Short mmCIF file of C-alpha atoms in Angstrom, two decimals:
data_model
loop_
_atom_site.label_atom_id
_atom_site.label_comp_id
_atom_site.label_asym_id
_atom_site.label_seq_id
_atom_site.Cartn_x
_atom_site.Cartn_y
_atom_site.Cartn_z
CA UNK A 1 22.36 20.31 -0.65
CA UNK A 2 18.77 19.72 -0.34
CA UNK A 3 16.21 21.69 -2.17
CA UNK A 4 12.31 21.83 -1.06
CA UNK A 5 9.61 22.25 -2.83
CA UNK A 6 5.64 23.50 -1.53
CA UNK A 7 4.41 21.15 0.50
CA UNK A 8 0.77 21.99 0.55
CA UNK A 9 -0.54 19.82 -1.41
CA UNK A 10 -1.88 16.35 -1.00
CA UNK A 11 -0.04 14.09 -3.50
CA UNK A 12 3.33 12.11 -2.55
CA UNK A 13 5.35 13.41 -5.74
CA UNK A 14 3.84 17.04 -4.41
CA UNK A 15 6.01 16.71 -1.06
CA UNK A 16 9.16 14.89 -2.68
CA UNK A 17 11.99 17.14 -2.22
CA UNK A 18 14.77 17.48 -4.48
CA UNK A 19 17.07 14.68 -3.48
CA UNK A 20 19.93 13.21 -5.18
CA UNK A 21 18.89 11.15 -7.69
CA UNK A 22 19.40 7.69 -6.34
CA UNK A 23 17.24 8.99 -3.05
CA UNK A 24 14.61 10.15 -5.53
CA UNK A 25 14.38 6.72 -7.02
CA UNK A 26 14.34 4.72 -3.77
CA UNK A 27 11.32 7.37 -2.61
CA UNK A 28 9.41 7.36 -5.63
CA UNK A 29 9.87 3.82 -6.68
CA UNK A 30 7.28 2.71 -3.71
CA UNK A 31 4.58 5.04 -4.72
CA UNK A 32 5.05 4.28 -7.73
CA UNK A 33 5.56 0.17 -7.75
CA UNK A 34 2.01 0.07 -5.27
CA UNK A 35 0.17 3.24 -7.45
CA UNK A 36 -0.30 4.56 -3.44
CA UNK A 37 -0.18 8.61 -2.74
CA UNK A 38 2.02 8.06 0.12
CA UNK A 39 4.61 5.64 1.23
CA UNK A 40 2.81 4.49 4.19
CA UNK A 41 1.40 0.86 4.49
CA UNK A 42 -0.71 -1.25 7.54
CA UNK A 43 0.50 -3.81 9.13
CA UNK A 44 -1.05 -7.07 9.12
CA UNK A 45 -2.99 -7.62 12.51
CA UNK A 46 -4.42 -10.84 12.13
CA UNK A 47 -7.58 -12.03 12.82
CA UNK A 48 -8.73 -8.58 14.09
CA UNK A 49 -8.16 -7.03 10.33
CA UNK A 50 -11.20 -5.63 8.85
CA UNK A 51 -12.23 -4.23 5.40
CA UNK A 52 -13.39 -0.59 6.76
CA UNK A 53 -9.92 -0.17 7.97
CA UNK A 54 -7.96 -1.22 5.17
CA UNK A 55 -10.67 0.15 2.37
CA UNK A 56 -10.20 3.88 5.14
CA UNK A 57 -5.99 3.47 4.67
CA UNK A 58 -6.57 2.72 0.83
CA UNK A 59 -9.02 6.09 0.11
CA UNK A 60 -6.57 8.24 2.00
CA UNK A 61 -3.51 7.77 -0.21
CA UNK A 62 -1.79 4.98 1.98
CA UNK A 63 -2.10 0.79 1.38
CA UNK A 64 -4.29 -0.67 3.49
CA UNK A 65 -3.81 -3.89 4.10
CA UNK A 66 -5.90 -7.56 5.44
CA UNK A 67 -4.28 -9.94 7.53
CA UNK A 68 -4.97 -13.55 6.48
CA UNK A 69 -3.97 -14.31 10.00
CA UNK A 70 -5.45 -17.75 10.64
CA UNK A 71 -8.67 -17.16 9.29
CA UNK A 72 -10.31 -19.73 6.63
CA UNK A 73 -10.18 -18.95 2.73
CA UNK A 74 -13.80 -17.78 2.52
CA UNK A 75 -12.90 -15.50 5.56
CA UNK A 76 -10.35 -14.06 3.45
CA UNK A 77 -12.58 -13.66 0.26
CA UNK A 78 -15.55 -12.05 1.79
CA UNK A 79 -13.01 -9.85 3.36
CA UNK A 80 -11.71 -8.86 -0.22
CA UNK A 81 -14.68 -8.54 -1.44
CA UNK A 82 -16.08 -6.17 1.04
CA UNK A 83 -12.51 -4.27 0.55
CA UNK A 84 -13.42 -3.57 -3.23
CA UNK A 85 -16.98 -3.04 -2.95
CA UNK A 86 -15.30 0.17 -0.71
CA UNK A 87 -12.41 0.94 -2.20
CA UNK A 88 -11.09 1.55 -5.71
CA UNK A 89 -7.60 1.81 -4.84
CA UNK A 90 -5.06 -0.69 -4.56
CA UNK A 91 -4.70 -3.05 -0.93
CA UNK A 92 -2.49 -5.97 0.44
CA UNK A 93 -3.19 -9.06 1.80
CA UNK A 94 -0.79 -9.84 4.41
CA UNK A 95 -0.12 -14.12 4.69
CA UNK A 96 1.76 -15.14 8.11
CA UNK A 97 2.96 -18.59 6.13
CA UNK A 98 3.25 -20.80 8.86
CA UNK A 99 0.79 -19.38 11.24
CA UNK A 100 -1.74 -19.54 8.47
CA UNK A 101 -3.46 -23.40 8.51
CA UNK A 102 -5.28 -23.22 5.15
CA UNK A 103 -2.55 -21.90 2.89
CA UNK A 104 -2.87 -22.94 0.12
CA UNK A 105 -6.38 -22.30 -0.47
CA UNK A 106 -5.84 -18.64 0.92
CA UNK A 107 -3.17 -18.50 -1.77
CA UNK A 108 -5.68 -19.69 -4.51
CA UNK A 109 -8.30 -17.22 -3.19
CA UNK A 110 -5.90 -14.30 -3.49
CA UNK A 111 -4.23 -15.40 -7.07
CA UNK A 112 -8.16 -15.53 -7.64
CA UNK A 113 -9.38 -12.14 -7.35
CA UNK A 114 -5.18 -10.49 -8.45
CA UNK A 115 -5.02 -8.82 -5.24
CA UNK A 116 -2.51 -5.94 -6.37
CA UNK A 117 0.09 -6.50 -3.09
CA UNK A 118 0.46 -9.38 -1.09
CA UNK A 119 2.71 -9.37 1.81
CA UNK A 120 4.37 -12.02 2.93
CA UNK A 121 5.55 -13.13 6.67
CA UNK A 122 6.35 -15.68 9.41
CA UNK A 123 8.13 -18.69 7.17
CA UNK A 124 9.84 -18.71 3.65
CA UNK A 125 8.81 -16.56 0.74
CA UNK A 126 10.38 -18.01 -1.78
CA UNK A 127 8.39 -20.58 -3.41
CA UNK A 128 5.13 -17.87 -3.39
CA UNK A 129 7.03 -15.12 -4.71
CA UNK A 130 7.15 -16.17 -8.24
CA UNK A 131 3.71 -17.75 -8.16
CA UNK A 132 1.75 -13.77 -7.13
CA UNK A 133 3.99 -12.20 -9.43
CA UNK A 134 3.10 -13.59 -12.70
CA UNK A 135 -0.02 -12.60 -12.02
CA UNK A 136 1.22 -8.74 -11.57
CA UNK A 137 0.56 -8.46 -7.77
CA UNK A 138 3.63 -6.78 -6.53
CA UNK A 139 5.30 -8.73 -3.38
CA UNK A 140 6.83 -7.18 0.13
CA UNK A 141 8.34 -9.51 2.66
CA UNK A 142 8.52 -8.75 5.57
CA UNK A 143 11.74 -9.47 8.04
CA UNK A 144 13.51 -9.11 11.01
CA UNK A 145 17.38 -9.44 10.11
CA UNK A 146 19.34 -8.47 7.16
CA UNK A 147 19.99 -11.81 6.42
CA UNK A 148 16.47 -12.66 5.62
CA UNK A 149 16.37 -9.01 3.61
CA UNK A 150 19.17 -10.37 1.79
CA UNK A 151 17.23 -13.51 1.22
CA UNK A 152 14.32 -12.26 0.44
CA UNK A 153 15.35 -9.59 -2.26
CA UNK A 154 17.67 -12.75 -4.01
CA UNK A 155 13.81 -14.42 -4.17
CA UNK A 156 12.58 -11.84 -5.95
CA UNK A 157 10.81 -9.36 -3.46
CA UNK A 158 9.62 -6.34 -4.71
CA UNK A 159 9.61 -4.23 -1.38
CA UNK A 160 11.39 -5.07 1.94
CA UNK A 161 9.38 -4.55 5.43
CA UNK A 162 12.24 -4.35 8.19
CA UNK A 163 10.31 -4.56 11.27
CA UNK A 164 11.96 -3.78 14.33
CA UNK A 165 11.12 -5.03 18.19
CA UNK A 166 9.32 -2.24 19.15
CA UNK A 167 6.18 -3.61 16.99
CA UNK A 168 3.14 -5.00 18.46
CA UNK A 169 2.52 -8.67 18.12
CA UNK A 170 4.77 -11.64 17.39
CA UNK A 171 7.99 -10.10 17.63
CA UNK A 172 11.63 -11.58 16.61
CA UNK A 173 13.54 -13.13 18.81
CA UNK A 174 16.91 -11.11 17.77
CA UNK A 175 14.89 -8.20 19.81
CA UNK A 176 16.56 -5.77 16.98
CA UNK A 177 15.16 -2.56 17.22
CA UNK A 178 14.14 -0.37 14.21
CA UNK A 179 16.73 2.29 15.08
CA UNK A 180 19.67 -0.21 14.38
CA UNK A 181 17.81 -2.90 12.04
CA UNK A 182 16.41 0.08 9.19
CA UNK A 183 20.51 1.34 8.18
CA UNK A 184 21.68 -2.06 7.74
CA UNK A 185 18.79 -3.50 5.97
CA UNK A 186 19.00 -0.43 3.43
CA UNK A 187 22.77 -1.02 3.15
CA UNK A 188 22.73 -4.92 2.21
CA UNK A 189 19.61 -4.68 -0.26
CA UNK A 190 19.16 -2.57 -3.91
CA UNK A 191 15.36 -2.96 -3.62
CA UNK A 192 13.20 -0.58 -1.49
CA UNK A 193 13.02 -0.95 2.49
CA UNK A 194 9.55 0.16 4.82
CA UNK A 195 10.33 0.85 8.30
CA UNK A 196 8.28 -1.19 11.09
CA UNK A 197 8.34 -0.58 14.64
CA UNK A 198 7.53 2.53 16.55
CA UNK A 199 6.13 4.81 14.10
CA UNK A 200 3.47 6.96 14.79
CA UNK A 201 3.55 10.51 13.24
CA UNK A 202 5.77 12.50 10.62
CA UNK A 203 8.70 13.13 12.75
CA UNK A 204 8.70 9.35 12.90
CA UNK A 205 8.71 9.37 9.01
CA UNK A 206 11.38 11.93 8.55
CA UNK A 207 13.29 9.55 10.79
CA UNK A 208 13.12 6.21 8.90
CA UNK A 209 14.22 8.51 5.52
CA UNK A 210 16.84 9.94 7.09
CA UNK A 211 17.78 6.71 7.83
CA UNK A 212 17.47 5.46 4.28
CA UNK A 213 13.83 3.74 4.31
CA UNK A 214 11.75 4.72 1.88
CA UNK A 215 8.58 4.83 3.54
CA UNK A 216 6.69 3.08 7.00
CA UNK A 217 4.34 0.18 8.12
CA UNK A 218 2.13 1.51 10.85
CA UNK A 219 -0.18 -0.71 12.93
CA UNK A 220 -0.81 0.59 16.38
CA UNK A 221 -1.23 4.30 15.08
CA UNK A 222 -4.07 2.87 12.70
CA UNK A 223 -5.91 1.27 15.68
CA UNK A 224 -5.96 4.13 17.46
CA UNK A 225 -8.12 6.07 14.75
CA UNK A 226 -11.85 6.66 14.17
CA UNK A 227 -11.98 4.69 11.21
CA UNK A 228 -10.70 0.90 13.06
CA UNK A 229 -13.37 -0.91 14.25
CA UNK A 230 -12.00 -2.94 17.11
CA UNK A 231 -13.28 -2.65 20.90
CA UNK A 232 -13.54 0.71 22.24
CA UNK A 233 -11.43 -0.69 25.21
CA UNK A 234 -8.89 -1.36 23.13
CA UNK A 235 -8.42 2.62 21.24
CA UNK A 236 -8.89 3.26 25.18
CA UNK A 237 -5.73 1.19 26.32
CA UNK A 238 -3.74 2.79 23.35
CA UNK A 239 -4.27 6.13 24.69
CA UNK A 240 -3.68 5.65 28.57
CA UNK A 241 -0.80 3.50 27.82
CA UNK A 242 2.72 5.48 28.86
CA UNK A 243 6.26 4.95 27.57
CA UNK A 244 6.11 1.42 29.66
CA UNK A 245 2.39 0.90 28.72
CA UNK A 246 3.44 -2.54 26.78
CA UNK A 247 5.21 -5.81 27.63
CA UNK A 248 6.90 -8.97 25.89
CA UNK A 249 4.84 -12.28 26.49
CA UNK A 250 6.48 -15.53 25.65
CA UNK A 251 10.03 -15.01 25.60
CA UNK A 252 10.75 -17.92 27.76
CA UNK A 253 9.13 -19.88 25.46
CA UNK A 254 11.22 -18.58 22.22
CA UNK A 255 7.51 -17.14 21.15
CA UNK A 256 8.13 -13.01 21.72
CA UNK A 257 5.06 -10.94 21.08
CA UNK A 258 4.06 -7.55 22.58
CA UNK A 259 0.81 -6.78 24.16
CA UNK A 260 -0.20 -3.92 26.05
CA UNK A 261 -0.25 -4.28 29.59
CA UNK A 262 -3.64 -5.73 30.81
CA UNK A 263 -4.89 -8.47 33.21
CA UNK A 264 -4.37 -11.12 30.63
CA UNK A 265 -1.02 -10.03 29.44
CA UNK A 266 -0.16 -10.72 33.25
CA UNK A 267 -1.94 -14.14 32.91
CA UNK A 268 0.22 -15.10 30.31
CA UNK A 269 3.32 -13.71 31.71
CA UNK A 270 2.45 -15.93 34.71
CA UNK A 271 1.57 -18.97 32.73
CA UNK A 272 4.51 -19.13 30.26
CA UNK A 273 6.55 -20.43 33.18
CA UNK A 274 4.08 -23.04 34.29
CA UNK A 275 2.44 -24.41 30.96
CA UNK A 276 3.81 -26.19 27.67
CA UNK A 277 5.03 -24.62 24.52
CA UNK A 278 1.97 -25.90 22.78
CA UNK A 279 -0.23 -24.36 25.74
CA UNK A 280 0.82 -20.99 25.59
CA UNK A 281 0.63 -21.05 21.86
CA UNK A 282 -3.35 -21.91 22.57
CA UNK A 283 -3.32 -18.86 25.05
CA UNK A 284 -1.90 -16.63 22.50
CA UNK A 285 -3.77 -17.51 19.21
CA UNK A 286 -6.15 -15.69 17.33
CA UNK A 287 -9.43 -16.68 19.49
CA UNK A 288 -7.73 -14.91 22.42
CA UNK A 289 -7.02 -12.20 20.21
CA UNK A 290 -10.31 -11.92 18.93
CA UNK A 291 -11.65 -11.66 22.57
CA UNK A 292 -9.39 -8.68 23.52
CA UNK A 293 -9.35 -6.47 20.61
CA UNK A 294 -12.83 -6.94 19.32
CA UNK A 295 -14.84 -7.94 22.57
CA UNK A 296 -12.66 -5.82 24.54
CA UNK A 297 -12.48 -8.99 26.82
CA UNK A 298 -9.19 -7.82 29.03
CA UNK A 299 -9.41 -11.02 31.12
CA UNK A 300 -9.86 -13.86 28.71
CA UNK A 301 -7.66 -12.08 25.76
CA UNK A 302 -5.19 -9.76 24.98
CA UNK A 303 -4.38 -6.86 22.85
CA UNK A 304 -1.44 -6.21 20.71
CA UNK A 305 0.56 -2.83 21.23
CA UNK A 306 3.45 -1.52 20.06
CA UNK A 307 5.98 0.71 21.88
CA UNK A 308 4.86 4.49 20.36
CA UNK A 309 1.12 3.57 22.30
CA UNK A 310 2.89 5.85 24.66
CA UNK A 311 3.14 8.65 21.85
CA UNK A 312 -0.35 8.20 20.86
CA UNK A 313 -2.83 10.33 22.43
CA UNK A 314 -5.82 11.19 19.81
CA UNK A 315 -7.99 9.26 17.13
CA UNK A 316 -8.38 10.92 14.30
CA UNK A 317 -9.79 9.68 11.06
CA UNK A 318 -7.21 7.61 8.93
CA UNK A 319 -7.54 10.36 6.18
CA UNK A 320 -6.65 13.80 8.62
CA UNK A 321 -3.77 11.24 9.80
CA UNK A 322 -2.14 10.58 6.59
CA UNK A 323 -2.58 13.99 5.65
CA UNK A 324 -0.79 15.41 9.00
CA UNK A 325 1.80 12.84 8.59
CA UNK A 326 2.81 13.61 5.34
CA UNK A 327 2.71 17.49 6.69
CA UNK A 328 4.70 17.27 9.70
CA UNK A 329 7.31 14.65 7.87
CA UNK A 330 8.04 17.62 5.04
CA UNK A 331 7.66 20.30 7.55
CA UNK A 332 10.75 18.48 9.83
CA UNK A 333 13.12 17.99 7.25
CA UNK A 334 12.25 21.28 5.84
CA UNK A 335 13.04 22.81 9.36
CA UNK A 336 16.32 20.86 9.99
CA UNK A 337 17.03 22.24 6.77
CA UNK A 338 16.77 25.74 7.93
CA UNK A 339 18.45 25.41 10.62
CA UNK A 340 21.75 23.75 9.61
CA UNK A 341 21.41 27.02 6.93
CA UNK A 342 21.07 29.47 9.57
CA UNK A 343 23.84 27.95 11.74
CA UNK A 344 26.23 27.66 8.36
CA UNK A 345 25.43 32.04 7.90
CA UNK A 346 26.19 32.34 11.86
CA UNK A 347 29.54 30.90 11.25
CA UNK A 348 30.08 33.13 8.29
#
């Protein structure tokens, strides 16, 4: 049976409830391994990642995070540096390996200034793995399958990210949603798992522990907030969008990635039958995604979206948001709680 404890106050260990012991660990041993409040983390994003965001995520408890996306090396550092010049709590560096075109001197840069997480997508882990942890920087991978989690933890990760196909941007091509993919990641691994796709708000939370995920990667939700500084156009599509408001680009071309639906998310729809493999990869890069999110450019570029833009309806600041999150996530459990009680004395 589960115990609860007050859940008024701020810190992570505050709102832990009185698990088992081995649910305890896998709960506590995020928050603990990344010295965060709470076990929520950003998603990557790309070229469109930006230092207030991630320094915002950071100050509120959660792990912000910088996307190395495709930018150069000194992109990268300045963006560090303006992260620590605003925040004194820990951040991730997300590097998609073979998206990113100067690797090895964005690797260099981050071993450089011990960035305390890096996260690591889009090609094989492995052989960077052992090279950030000597330095202490804790590592998550992030996948798509259980055999990459399986992979990934027998490299040496220290955190899984299981993202399903309801996430915004470059998407699998197993189209494994996070309902089904969170379970049997946390059954094949022993290290902890973060849920990806289609999170929003606590109930979302209380859903990924229930299904045995220690905590949640959040992307769209953080756009959509006061504190991101992309195009107003953007926030804008977020909260108009409706439970259809997004749409997979590219799967023709074996290239999956989910944008929400605008004139140039048609365009490319349109295109992928007409143009090469190396031509829609042009359409879709970074420049284009550049034009969208931060120009607000609906014609010329496009704007990732995940599935729960539907859900999202407000912007708060990044600070009421983890707050409510953590709130709500305590307050649903607590209530499920209550009522499996109440239903157990009506049977009585």
């Amino acid at each position: 049976m589960i115990k609860f404890i007050n859940h008024t106050k701020a810190s992570f260990n505050n709102f832990l409830p009185l698990y088992h012991e081995k649910e305890v660990n896998v709960l506590k041993n995020v928050t603990n391994l990344l010295h965060i409040s709470y076990p929520i983390i950003q998603g990557g994003m790309g070229n469109v990642s930006h230092a207030k965001l991630a320094a915002a995520i950071s100050n509120a408890g959660g792990l912000g995070t910088i996307g190395a996306g495709t930018m150069t090396a000194e992109k990268v550092e300045q963006l560090i540096i303006d992260t620590k010049r605003m925040t004194d709590k820990p951040y991730c560096i997300n590097i998609p390996i073979n998206v990113q075109p100067y690797l090895s001197e964005v690797v260099e840069v981050v071993k450089k200034h011990r960035v305390p997480v890096v996260s690591l997508s889009a090609g094989n882990p492995r052989p960077f793995i052992p090279v950030f942890q000597a330095l202490g920087t804790k590592v998550i991978c992030v996948v798509a399958t259980v055999q990459q989690a399986k992979k990934a933890e027998q490299a040496g990760a220290d955190i899984i990210v299981a993202e399903g196909y309801e996430a915004a941007g470059i998407n699998s091509q197993q189209e494994t949603t996070t309902f089904t993919l969170i379970p049997q990641v946390v059954q094949a691994v022993s290290i902890p798992v973060i849920a990806a796709g289609g999170i929003a708000d606590g109930k979302g939370l209380a859903a990924v522990w229930a299904l045995g995920a220690a905590g949640v990667q959040m992307g769209t939700r953080f756009i959509a907030t006061k504190d991101a500084d992309v195009h107003e156009i953007y926030k804008q599509h977020i909260l108009q969008a409706n439970d259809t408001g997004t749409t997979i680009v590219g799967r023709s071309l074996g290239l999956h990635r989910r944008l929400l639906k605008t004139v140039y998310a048609q365009t490319l729809k349109e295109a992928e039958t007409t143009v090469s493999l190396e031509q829609f990869q042009q359409l879709t890069d970074e420049r284009h995604h550049w034009l969208g999110a931060m120009e607000g450019n609906e014609t010329e570029g496009h704007m990732n979206g995940g599935q729960i833009a539907g859900y999202i309806t407000d912007l708060p600041t990044v600070d009421s948001l983890l707050r409510a999150m953590m709130i709500e996530a305590w307050g649903t459990i607590d209530n499920m709680h209550r009522s499996i009680k109440h239903e157990e004395r009506m049977k009585q």
